[in-house]
Amino acid sequence: MSEDITVREAAALLQGWDRILILTHQYPDGDTLGSGFALCRGLQLLGKTARVECSDRIPEKYDYLFEDYQQPEFEPHVICAVDVADPRLLGDKLSVYADRVELCIDHHGSNTGYARRRLLDAGSAATAELILELLREWGVRPDRMIAECLYTGIATDTGCFKYSNTTSATHRAAAELMDIGIRAELINRTMFDVKSRPRVELERLALDSMRFYFGGRCAVMFITNEMVKKAAAGENDMEGLAPIPRQIEGVWVGVTLREKADGTYKVSVRTGTHADASAICAVLGGGGHVRAAGCTLEGSDEQAAAQMLEAIRRTVPGIA
Amino acid sequence: MSEDITVREAAALLQGWDRILILTHQYPDGDTLGSGFALCRGLQLLGKTARVECSDRIPEKYDYLFEDYQQPEFEPHVICAVDVADPRLLGDKLSVYADRVELCIDHHGSNTGYARRRLLDAGSAATAELILELLREWGVRPDRMIAECLYTGIATDTGCFKYSNTTSATHRAAAELMDIGIRAELINRTMFDVKSRPRVELERLALDSMRFYFGGRCAVMFITNEMVKKAAAGENDMEGLAPIPRQIEGVWVGVTLREKADGTYKVSVRTGTHADASAICAVLGGGGHVRAAGCTLEGSDEQAAAQMLEAIRRTVPGIA
């Protein structure tokens, strides 16, 4: 297990190191990239040599983070991971470093403790909040690039300050970063407003498939292989579909059934305060959290839906 | 024209008054209601008699703001308007007060100056930010109800801190309110995540109608009377549809054509950095802002779309 350290200890450690390779997680998101590049730039402002790597190609929408930014080539002396909860999330290319991570900076309570030392705060909405604390500790005032990286991490991990992980510290961090003169409107538009055409088409087809049960208290939506093909949708276009059924007024239980390549269904269940998603999924051999859980089902689309409805009927008091 | 006054002056005025009637604007939103009820409650904590009125019925989704809250009946001595930029926005029921507004608290640069005195800050993202400043001036610490009202005003007017009107002061206000112990998750879910079934159905039908032109740089979406009828959608279900076409990747100009009762089309144009919405609409006798503008068109749906496409072709460099 990792030795847990404080922000001050992590700041001191990093100040004593050089030639630092920063690892981000696969399928990179705004927080792992924003944290990684902000840390890298902060270390460079301290006179260090540092660079960021990711197993996957960085999606184009993050290009604004790295305009005119060249990463140096060097043989790393120290490996540091940011926002990587589990070494398996390093992905293929970076898996060679899994046993050599000196310091992991993370906010996932599920962090497996794979690194030698760990700066972990599960109360932080984003790893980027911890990077901002490191910079404060060093007395490094973020430049615009750092501030935009950190804002991106915070905004994306909080759904633009909407999710329950948002705290007053999150808002104070955002205020501090805005005072530096970041392009918050551009970032928010890029992160939250732009949808690909295949994504819009897939959403339209999925909405077409939505059916209501139990007097409108349950909504069931399908995403079949045929829809995905028809919409020409890729893996990136699938994000954020599962919450849609539960967002409809009056719905206690929202179910999304996504057909997989082998014909089974990956089921996502989302609930409001009236129902327990993990209890529903437990009936079908799955699990998760109270508000968001999942399971796998076999059979035709009708059979899969029927199994879900029966599990909901048995589990949710007052729904039938 | 109004006499413009400072927060300190407005705070002193209100402290000298009693029996204060607070007016909100018609089709009430989170900022006019949140500001109105927060101001009312703040005045009550100062020992004043105050009440809030609105020409329209307050939508149910705001119920959480006023749980267990009874408004007193009294003959008003002073009339105060919040977030009301123009006396015509008071609506039918409250129009009798239009010439008697002693103080207007507002953040709209377009405020017409109809009130005797005006506390106006167009740099505030929400009128609720000004109410928070008044409370600070009085030394009144917001209770949970006040804090939830103010957070609602700020969150709704900034699209949950996403729009370009959001400043570091907005985030600092949110942090201060969160520290009071508000139910931010409940508020955000209620304001931003819940869609009515008719709204979802209307969105589906509107997406079905979407067509792309100029190699995907222009998207045109229709909302016809037939769709509205089929979806059983009301006026409240129409909000937030106009931005959809422009949110699609690669789209420079997003056009929404909404059919009106008389068969004409109310056109909303939204643009990114490549096109000027007001220039496009000016060609067709309309106007607005660089990123959002509108006009009215007549004829069949095909004729209306053709006129728009011609205006876009003539106005937007490099689109054709």
Short mmCIF file of N, CA and C in Angstrom, two decimals, chain A residues 66-226:
data_model
loop_
_atom_site.label_atom_id
_atom_site.label_comp_id
_atom_site.label_asym_id
_atom_site.label_seq_id
_atom_site.Cartn_x
_atom_site.Cartn_y
_atom_site.Cartn_z
N PHE A 66 -3.18 23.10 -25.05
CA PHE A 66 -1.76 22.90 -25.29
C PHE A 66 -1.25 23.68 -26.49
N GLU A 67 -1.93 24.75 -26.83
CA GLU A 67 -1.50 25.58 -27.97
C GLU A 67 -0.04 25.99 -27.77
N ASP A 68 0.75 25.87 -28.85
CA ASP A 68 2.16 26.30 -28.83
C ASP A 68 2.93 25.65 -27.68
N TYR A 69 2.62 24.41 -27.40
CA TYR A 69 3.27 23.78 -26.26
C TYR A 69 4.04 22.55 -26.72
N GLN A 70 5.34 22.57 -26.54
CA GLN A 70 6.19 21.46 -26.95
C GLN A 70 6.65 20.69 -25.72
N GLN A 71 6.55 19.37 -25.78
CA GLN A 71 7.01 18.58 -24.64
C GLN A 71 8.45 18.10 -24.87
N PRO A 72 9.29 18.21 -23.84
CA PRO A 72 10.68 17.79 -24.01
C PRO A 72 10.83 16.26 -23.99
N GLU A 73 11.83 15.78 -24.70
CA GLU A 73 12.18 14.36 -24.64
C GLU A 73 13.28 14.18 -23.59
N PHE A 74 13.18 13.17 -22.74
CA PHE A 74 14.24 12.90 -21.75
C PHE A 74 14.01 11.53 -21.13
N GLU A 75 15.06 11.01 -20.52
CA GLU A 75 14.95 9.72 -19.81
C GLU A 75 14.45 10.01 -18.39
N PRO A 76 13.24 9.55 -18.03
CA PRO A 76 12.67 9.93 -16.74
C PRO A 76 13.42 9.35 -15.54
N HIS A 77 13.59 10.18 -14.50
CA HIS A 77 14.14 9.71 -13.23
C HIS A 77 13.03 9.33 -12.26
N VAL A 78 11.89 10.04 -12.34
CA VAL A 78 10.78 9.83 -11.41
C VAL A 78 9.47 9.74 -12.18
N ILE A 79 8.60 8.81 -11.72
CA ILE A 79 7.29 8.65 -12.36
C ILE A 79 6.22 9.12 -11.40
N CYS A 80 5.33 9.96 -11.92
CA CYS A 80 4.24 10.51 -11.11
C CYS A 80 2.94 10.29 -11.89
N ALA A 81 1.89 9.81 -11.20
CA ALA A 81 0.60 9.59 -11.88
C ALA A 81 -0.44 10.57 -11.33
N VAL A 82 -1.29 11.10 -12.21
CA VAL A 82 -2.34 12.02 -11.76
C VAL A 82 -3.72 11.52 -12.17
N ASP A 83 -4.62 11.46 -11.19
CA ASP A 83 -6.01 11.08 -11.44
C ASP A 83 -6.13 9.62 -11.90
N VAL A 84 -5.13 8.81 -11.59
CA VAL A 84 -5.14 7.40 -12.00
C VAL A 84 -5.41 6.55 -10.75
N ALA A 85 -6.63 6.02 -10.63
CA ALA A 85 -7.06 5.33 -9.41
C ALA A 85 -6.51 3.91 -9.32
N ASP A 86 -6.17 3.34 -10.47
CA ASP A 86 -5.82 1.92 -10.54
C ASP A 86 -4.77 1.77 -11.63
N PRO A 87 -3.70 1.00 -11.40
CA PRO A 87 -2.65 0.92 -12.44
C PRO A 87 -3.17 0.37 -13.77
N ARG A 88 -4.29 -0.41 -13.71
CA ARG A 88 -4.84 -0.93 -14.96
C ARG A 88 -5.38 0.18 -15.86
N LEU A 89 -5.67 1.35 -15.25
CA LEU A 89 -6.19 2.48 -16.01
C LEU A 89 -5.09 3.25 -16.74
N LEU A 90 -3.81 2.84 -16.53
CA LEU A 90 -2.72 3.49 -17.26
C LEU A 90 -2.80 3.15 -18.75
N GLY A 91 -3.44 2.00 -19.06
CA GLY A 91 -3.55 1.61 -20.46
C GLY A 91 -2.31 0.89 -20.94
N ASP A 92 -2.38 0.33 -22.13
CA ASP A 92 -1.33 -0.54 -22.65
C ASP A 92 0.04 0.13 -22.68
N LYS A 93 0.10 1.28 -23.32
CA LYS A 93 1.39 1.92 -23.58
C LYS A 93 2.13 2.25 -22.28
N LEU A 94 1.39 2.71 -21.26
CA LEU A 94 2.03 3.15 -20.02
C LEU A 94 2.08 2.06 -18.95
N SER A 95 1.57 0.86 -19.27
CA SER A 95 1.50 -0.19 -18.24
C SER A 95 2.89 -0.60 -17.76
N VAL A 96 3.92 -0.36 -18.58
CA VAL A 96 5.30 -0.69 -18.17
C VAL A 96 5.72 0.07 -16.91
N TYR A 97 5.04 1.21 -16.65
CA TYR A 97 5.42 2.03 -15.49
C TYR A 97 4.64 1.67 -14.23
N ALA A 98 3.71 0.72 -14.35
CA ALA A 98 2.74 0.48 -13.26
C ALA A 98 3.41 0.24 -11.91
N ASP A 99 4.56 -0.46 -11.90
CA ASP A 99 5.22 -0.79 -10.63
C ASP A 99 6.24 0.27 -10.20
N ARG A 100 6.35 1.33 -10.99
CA ARG A 100 7.42 2.28 -10.73
C ARG A 100 6.91 3.67 -10.38
N VAL A 101 5.61 3.76 -10.03
CA VAL A 101 5.05 5.10 -9.76
C VAL A 101 5.46 5.55 -8.36
N GLU A 102 6.20 6.64 -8.33
CA GLU A 102 6.76 7.15 -7.07
C GLU A 102 5.70 7.91 -6.28
N LEU A 103 4.87 8.68 -7.01
CA LEU A 103 3.85 9.51 -6.37
C LEU A 103 2.60 9.49 -7.22
N CYS A 104 1.46 9.23 -6.56
CA CYS A 104 0.18 9.33 -7.24
C CYS A 104 -0.62 10.46 -6.59
N ILE A 105 -1.13 11.37 -7.42
CA ILE A 105 -1.99 12.46 -6.93
C ILE A 105 -3.40 12.18 -7.45
N ASP A 106 -4.35 12.04 -6.52
CA ASP A 106 -5.66 11.53 -6.96
C ASP A 106 -6.76 11.97 -5.99
N HIS A 107 -8.00 11.91 -6.47
CA HIS A 107 -9.17 12.23 -5.63
C HIS A 107 -10.19 11.11 -5.62
N HIS A 108 -9.83 9.93 -6.15
CA HIS A 108 -10.76 8.80 -6.15
C HIS A 108 -10.63 8.01 -4.84
N GLY A 109 -11.73 7.89 -4.11
CA GLY A 109 -11.72 7.09 -2.88
C GLY A 109 -11.35 5.65 -3.16
N SER A 110 -11.56 5.20 -4.40
CA SER A 110 -11.27 3.81 -4.78
C SER A 110 -9.81 3.59 -5.16
N ASN A 111 -8.95 4.60 -5.00
CA ASN A 111 -7.52 4.45 -5.37
C ASN A 111 -6.93 3.21 -4.71
N THR A 112 -6.25 2.38 -5.54
CA THR A 112 -5.81 1.07 -5.06
C THR A 112 -4.52 1.12 -4.25
N GLY A 113 -3.87 2.27 -4.17
CA GLY A 113 -2.64 2.36 -3.38
C GLY A 113 -1.45 1.70 -4.06
N TYR A 114 -1.40 1.76 -5.38
CA TYR A 114 -0.34 1.10 -6.15
C TYR A 114 0.97 1.89 -6.15
N ALA A 115 0.87 3.21 -5.88
CA ALA A 115 2.08 4.04 -5.94
C ALA A 115 2.84 3.96 -4.61
N ARG A 116 4.12 4.30 -4.65
CA ARG A 116 4.88 4.27 -3.41
C ARG A 116 4.31 5.28 -2.40
N ARG A 117 4.06 6.49 -2.90
CA ARG A 117 3.43 7.51 -2.05
C ARG A 117 2.18 8.03 -2.74
N ARG A 118 1.28 8.54 -1.91
CA ARG A 118 -0.02 8.93 -2.46
C ARG A 118 -0.49 10.23 -1.82
N LEU A 119 -0.83 11.22 -2.67
CA LEU A 119 -1.52 12.43 -2.19
C LEU A 119 -2.96 12.27 -2.61
N LEU A 120 -3.81 11.86 -1.67
CA LEU A 120 -5.19 11.49 -1.99
C LEU A 120 -6.15 12.32 -1.15
N ASP A 121 -7.12 12.97 -1.81
CA ASP A 121 -8.20 13.64 -1.08
C ASP A 121 -9.51 13.35 -1.78
N ALA A 122 -10.25 12.39 -1.23
CA ALA A 122 -11.53 11.99 -1.85
C ALA A 122 -12.57 13.10 -1.70
N GLY A 123 -12.29 14.10 -0.88
CA GLY A 123 -13.22 15.22 -0.72
C GLY A 123 -13.04 16.29 -1.79
N SER A 124 -11.97 16.19 -2.57
CA SER A 124 -11.77 17.14 -3.67
C SER A 124 -12.62 16.73 -4.85
N ALA A 125 -13.26 17.70 -5.47
CA ALA A 125 -14.12 17.40 -6.61
C ALA A 125 -13.29 16.92 -7.80
N ALA A 126 -12.05 17.37 -7.87
CA ALA A 126 -11.19 17.04 -9.00
C ALA A 126 -9.75 16.96 -8.51
N THR A 127 -8.94 16.14 -9.19
CA THR A 127 -7.51 16.12 -8.89
C THR A 127 -6.91 17.51 -9.11
N ALA A 128 -7.49 18.25 -10.04
CA ALA A 128 -6.99 19.60 -10.35
C ALA A 128 -6.99 20.50 -9.11
N GLU A 129 -7.93 20.29 -8.17
CA GLU A 129 -7.93 21.09 -6.94
C GLU A 129 -6.66 20.84 -6.14
N LEU A 130 -6.18 19.58 -6.15
CA LEU A 130 -4.95 19.24 -5.42
C LEU A 130 -3.72 19.86 -6.09
N ILE A 131 -3.74 19.88 -7.43
CA ILE A 131 -2.61 20.49 -8.14
C ILE A 131 -2.54 21.98 -7.82
N LEU A 132 -3.70 22.62 -7.74
CA LEU A 132 -3.73 24.06 -7.37
C LEU A 132 -3.14 24.25 -5.98
N GLU A 133 -3.43 23.33 -5.07
CA GLU A 133 -2.85 23.44 -3.72
C GLU A 133 -1.33 23.27 -3.74
N LEU A 134 -0.85 22.35 -4.59
CA LEU A 134 0.61 22.18 -4.73
C LEU A 134 1.26 23.48 -5.21
N LEU A 135 0.63 24.10 -6.22
CA LEU A 135 1.18 25.34 -6.77
C LEU A 135 1.24 26.42 -5.70
N ARG A 136 0.17 26.50 -4.88
CA ARG A 136 0.15 27.48 -3.78
C ARG A 136 1.30 27.21 -2.82
N GLU A 137 1.52 25.93 -2.53
CA GLU A 137 2.58 25.53 -1.62
C GLU A 137 3.95 25.95 -2.15
N TRP A 138 4.10 25.83 -3.48
CA TRP A 138 5.36 26.24 -4.10
C TRP A 138 5.47 27.76 -4.25
N GLY A 139 4.37 28.48 -4.05
CA GLY A 139 4.36 29.92 -4.32
C GLY A 139 4.42 30.23 -5.80
N VAL A 140 3.98 29.28 -6.63
CA VAL A 140 3.93 29.50 -8.08
C VAL A 140 2.55 30.03 -8.44
N ARG A 141 2.49 31.26 -8.99
CA ARG A 141 1.22 31.78 -9.45
C ARG A 141 0.93 31.17 -10.82
N PRO A 142 -0.25 30.53 -10.97
CA PRO A 142 -0.56 29.91 -12.27
C PRO A 142 -0.55 30.93 -13.39
N ASP A 143 0.05 30.58 -14.53
CA ASP A 143 -0.10 31.40 -15.73
C ASP A 143 -1.40 30.98 -16.40
N ARG A 144 -1.70 31.60 -17.56
CA ARG A 144 -3.00 31.31 -18.17
C ARG A 144 -3.13 29.84 -18.56
N MET A 145 -2.04 29.25 -19.07
CA MET A 145 -2.13 27.84 -19.47
C MET A 145 -2.45 26.96 -18.28
N ILE A 146 -1.73 27.15 -17.19
CA ILE A 146 -1.98 26.35 -15.99
C ILE A 146 -3.41 26.55 -15.50
N ALA A 147 -3.84 27.82 -15.47
CA ALA A 147 -5.17 28.11 -14.95
C ALA A 147 -6.25 27.48 -15.82
N GLU A 148 -6.04 27.49 -17.14
CA GLU A 148 -7.04 26.88 -18.03
C GLU A 148 -7.05 25.36 -17.88
N CYS A 149 -5.87 24.77 -17.68
CA CYS A 149 -5.80 23.32 -17.43
C CYS A 149 -6.57 22.97 -16.15
N LEU A 150 -6.33 23.73 -15.08
CA LEU A 150 -6.97 23.42 -13.80
C LEU A 150 -8.47 23.66 -13.87
N TYR A 151 -8.87 24.75 -14.53
CA TYR A 151 -10.31 25.02 -14.66
C TYR A 151 -10.98 23.90 -15.43
N THR A 152 -10.31 23.42 -16.49
CA THR A 152 -10.87 22.33 -17.29
C THR A 152 -11.08 21.09 -16.43
N GLY A 153 -10.09 20.76 -15.61
CA GLY A 153 -10.22 19.59 -14.73
C GLY A 153 -11.38 19.73 -13.77
N ILE A 154 -11.48 20.90 -13.16
CA ILE A 154 -12.54 21.13 -12.17
C ILE A 154 -13.91 21.14 -12.84
N ALA A 155 -14.02 21.87 -13.95
CA ALA A 155 -15.32 21.99 -14.62
C ALA A 155 -15.80 20.63 -15.13
N THR A 156 -14.90 19.86 -15.74
CA THR A 156 -15.37 18.59 -16.32
C THR A 156 -15.74 17.58 -15.24
N ASP A 157 -14.98 17.52 -14.15
CA ASP A 157 -15.31 16.53 -13.12
C ASP A 157 -16.53 16.91 -12.27
N THR A 158 -16.99 18.15 -12.36
CA THR A 158 -18.16 18.57 -11.60
C THR A 158 -19.38 18.81 -12.49
N GLY A 159 -19.29 18.47 -13.79
CA GLY A 159 -20.40 18.79 -14.69
C GLY A 159 -20.67 20.27 -14.68
N CYS A 160 -19.60 21.06 -14.73
CA CYS A 160 -19.68 22.53 -14.62
C CYS A 160 -20.36 22.95 -13.31
N PHE A 161 -19.83 22.44 -12.20
CA PHE A 161 -20.27 22.86 -10.85
C PHE A 161 -21.70 22.41 -10.52
N LYS A 162 -22.15 21.36 -11.20
CA LYS A 162 -23.53 20.89 -11.04
C LYS A 162 -23.62 19.67 -10.13
N TYR A 163 -22.61 18.82 -10.17
CA TYR A 163 -22.69 17.55 -9.43
C TYR A 163 -22.51 17.77 -7.93
N SER A 164 -22.88 16.74 -7.16
CA SER A 164 -22.86 16.84 -5.70
C SER A 164 -21.44 16.87 -5.14
N ASN A 165 -20.43 16.57 -5.94
CA ASN A 165 -19.05 16.66 -5.43
C ASN A 165 -18.55 18.11 -5.34
N THR A 166 -19.30 19.05 -5.92
CA THR A 166 -18.91 20.46 -5.90
C THR A 166 -19.00 21.01 -4.47
N THR A 167 -17.96 21.65 -4.01
CA THR A 167 -17.95 22.24 -2.67
C THR A 167 -17.66 23.74 -2.78
N SER A 168 -17.71 24.41 -1.64
CA SER A 168 -17.36 25.83 -1.67
C SER A 168 -15.89 26.00 -2.07
N ALA A 169 -15.04 25.03 -1.70
CA ALA A 169 -13.63 25.10 -2.10
C ALA A 169 -13.50 25.02 -3.62
N THR A 170 -14.38 24.24 -4.25
CA THR A 170 -14.37 24.14 -5.72
C THR A 170 -14.66 25.51 -6.33
N HIS A 171 -15.70 26.17 -5.80
CA HIS A 171 -16.04 27.50 -6.33
C HIS A 171 -14.93 28.51 -6.06
N ARG A 172 -14.29 28.41 -4.89
CA ARG A 172 -13.20 29.36 -4.60
C ARG A 172 -12.03 29.13 -5.53
N ALA A 173 -11.75 27.86 -5.84
CA ALA A 173 -10.68 27.56 -6.80
C ALA A 173 -11.04 28.15 -8.16
N ALA A 174 -12.29 27.99 -8.58
CA ALA A 174 -12.72 28.52 -9.88
C ALA A 174 -12.57 30.04 -9.90
N ALA A 175 -12.95 30.70 -8.79
CA ALA A 175 -12.83 32.17 -8.71
C ALA A 175 -11.38 32.58 -8.86
N GLU A 176 -10.48 31.89 -8.16
CA GLU A 176 -9.04 32.20 -8.23
C GLU A 176 -8.53 32.05 -9.67
N LEU A 177 -8.97 30.99 -10.34
CA LEU A 177 -8.51 30.73 -11.71
C LEU A 177 -9.09 31.76 -12.68
N MET A 178 -10.34 32.16 -12.47
CA MET A 178 -10.96 33.17 -13.36
C MET A 178 -10.25 34.50 -13.24
N ASP A 179 -9.79 34.81 -12.04
CA ASP A 179 -9.09 36.09 -11.85
C ASP A 179 -7.78 36.15 -12.63
N ILE A 180 -7.27 34.99 -13.03
CA ILE A 180 -6.02 34.96 -13.80
C ILE A 180 -6.29 35.32 -15.27
N GLY A 181 -7.56 35.23 -15.68
CA GLY A 181 -7.89 35.63 -17.05
C GLY A 181 -8.01 34.46 -18.01
N ILE A 182 -8.67 33.42 -17.57
CA ILE A 182 -8.85 32.25 -18.43
C ILE A 182 -10.01 32.46 -19.40
N ARG A 183 -10.02 31.63 -20.45
CA ARG A 183 -11.10 31.69 -21.44
C ARG A 183 -12.20 30.71 -21.02
N ALA A 184 -12.87 31.03 -19.91
CA ALA A 184 -13.84 30.08 -19.34
C ALA A 184 -14.98 29.79 -20.31
N GLU A 185 -15.43 30.81 -21.04
CA GLU A 185 -16.55 30.59 -21.95
C GLU A 185 -16.16 29.60 -23.05
N LEU A 186 -14.97 29.79 -23.62
CA LEU A 186 -14.48 28.86 -24.65
C LEU A 186 -14.38 27.44 -24.10
N ILE A 187 -13.83 27.32 -22.91
CA ILE A 187 -13.65 25.99 -22.30
C ILE A 187 -15.01 25.34 -22.07
N ASN A 188 -15.94 26.07 -21.48
CA ASN A 188 -17.25 25.49 -21.19
C ASN A 188 -18.00 25.11 -22.45
N ARG A 189 -17.89 25.97 -23.46
CA ARG A 189 -18.56 25.66 -24.72
C ARG A 189 -17.97 24.38 -25.31
N THR A 190 -16.64 24.30 -25.31
CA THR A 190 -15.98 23.13 -25.89
C THR A 190 -16.30 21.86 -25.10
N MET A 191 -16.32 21.97 -23.79
CA MET A 191 -16.51 20.78 -22.95
C MET A 191 -17.97 20.33 -22.88
N PHE A 192 -18.89 21.31 -22.86
CA PHE A 192 -20.27 20.94 -22.53
C PHE A 192 -21.29 21.17 -23.63
N ASP A 193 -20.97 22.01 -24.61
CA ASP A 193 -22.01 22.36 -25.57
C ASP A 193 -21.88 21.67 -26.91
N VAL A 194 -20.71 21.15 -27.21
CA VAL A 194 -20.52 20.62 -28.55
C VAL A 194 -20.80 19.11 -28.58
N LYS A 195 -21.70 18.71 -29.48
CA LYS A 195 -22.00 17.29 -29.68
C LYS A 195 -21.67 16.93 -31.12
N SER A 196 -21.13 15.73 -31.33
CA SER A 196 -20.85 15.30 -32.70
C SER A 196 -22.17 14.97 -33.40
N ARG A 197 -22.15 15.01 -34.73
CA ARG A 197 -23.36 14.65 -35.47
C ARG A 197 -23.77 13.22 -35.21
N PRO A 198 -22.84 12.25 -35.21
CA PRO A 198 -23.26 10.88 -34.86
C PRO A 198 -23.90 10.80 -33.47
N ARG A 199 -23.37 11.60 -32.52
CA ARG A 199 -23.94 11.58 -31.18
C ARG A 199 -25.38 12.08 -31.18
N VAL A 200 -25.62 13.18 -31.91
CA VAL A 200 -26.97 13.73 -31.98
C VAL A 200 -27.91 12.72 -32.64
N GLU A 201 -27.42 12.07 -33.69
CA GLU A 201 -28.23 11.08 -34.40
C GLU A 201 -28.55 9.89 -33.48
N LEU A 202 -27.53 9.45 -32.71
CA LEU A 202 -27.74 8.32 -31.80
C LEU A 202 -28.73 8.69 -30.70
N GLU A 203 -28.62 9.91 -30.21
CA GLU A 203 -29.54 10.37 -29.17
C GLU A 203 -30.98 10.38 -29.70
N ARG A 204 -31.13 10.82 -30.93
CA ARG A 204 -32.44 10.87 -31.56
C ARG A 204 -33.03 9.45 -31.67
N LEU A 205 -32.22 8.51 -32.14
CA LEU A 205 -32.70 7.12 -32.27
C LEU A 205 -33.02 6.52 -30.91
N ALA A 206 -32.17 6.82 -29.92
CA ALA A 206 -32.40 6.29 -28.57
C ALA A 206 -33.69 6.87 -27.98
N LEU A 207 -33.93 8.17 -28.19
CA LEU A 207 -35.17 8.79 -27.70
C LEU A 207 -36.38 8.15 -28.39
N ASP A 208 -36.22 7.82 -29.69
CA ASP A 208 -37.31 7.14 -30.40
C ASP A 208 -37.69 5.83 -29.73
N SER A 209 -36.70 5.18 -29.11
CA SER A 209 -36.93 3.84 -28.53
C SER A 209 -37.50 3.92 -27.11
N MET A 210 -37.59 5.11 -26.54
CA MET A 210 -37.95 5.20 -25.12
C MET A 210 -39.41 4.81 -24.87
N ARG A 211 -39.59 3.98 -23.85
CA ARG A 211 -40.94 3.57 -23.45
C ARG A 211 -41.11 3.82 -21.96
N PHE A 212 -42.35 4.10 -21.55
CA PHE A 212 -42.65 4.39 -20.14
C PHE A 212 -43.48 3.27 -19.53
N TYR A 213 -43.22 3.00 -18.26
CA TYR A 213 -43.94 1.96 -17.53
C TYR A 213 -44.31 2.48 -16.14
N PHE A 214 -45.13 1.71 -15.44
CA PHE A 214 -45.56 2.06 -14.07
C PHE A 214 -46.07 3.52 -14.02
N GLY A 215 -46.98 3.84 -14.93
CA GLY A 215 -47.57 5.18 -14.93
C GLY A 215 -46.56 6.30 -15.12
N GLY A 216 -45.49 6.02 -15.86
CA GLY A 216 -44.49 7.06 -16.13
C GLY A 216 -43.38 7.14 -15.09
N ARG A 217 -43.41 6.23 -14.10
CA ARG A 217 -42.37 6.27 -13.07
C ARG A 217 -41.08 5.57 -13.51
N CYS A 218 -41.19 4.80 -14.58
CA CYS A 218 -40.00 4.13 -15.12
C CYS A 218 -39.91 4.41 -16.61
N ALA A 219 -38.71 4.79 -17.07
CA ALA A 219 -38.47 5.01 -18.50
C ALA A 219 -37.35 4.08 -18.94
N VAL A 220 -37.57 3.40 -20.06
CA VAL A 220 -36.59 2.44 -20.58
C VAL A 220 -36.16 2.87 -21.98
N MET A 221 -34.85 2.98 -22.17
CA MET A 221 -34.31 3.43 -23.46
C MET A 221 -33.32 2.39 -23.98
N PHE A 222 -33.37 2.11 -25.27
CA PHE A 222 -32.45 1.15 -25.89
C PHE A 222 -31.37 1.84 -26.72
N ILE A 223 -30.18 1.27 -26.68
CA ILE A 223 -29.15 1.65 -27.64
C ILE A 223 -28.66 0.35 -28.27
N THR A 224 -29.16 0.06 -29.46
CA THR A 224 -28.84 -1.21 -30.11
C THR A 224 -27.65 -1.04 -31.05
N ASN A 225 -27.04 -2.17 -31.41
CA ASN A 225 -25.94 -2.13 -32.36
C ASN A 225 -26.38 -1.53 -33.69
N GLU A 226 -27.65 -1.80 -34.05
CA GLU A 226 -28.18 -1.25 -35.30
C GLU A 226 -28.21 0.28 -35.24
#
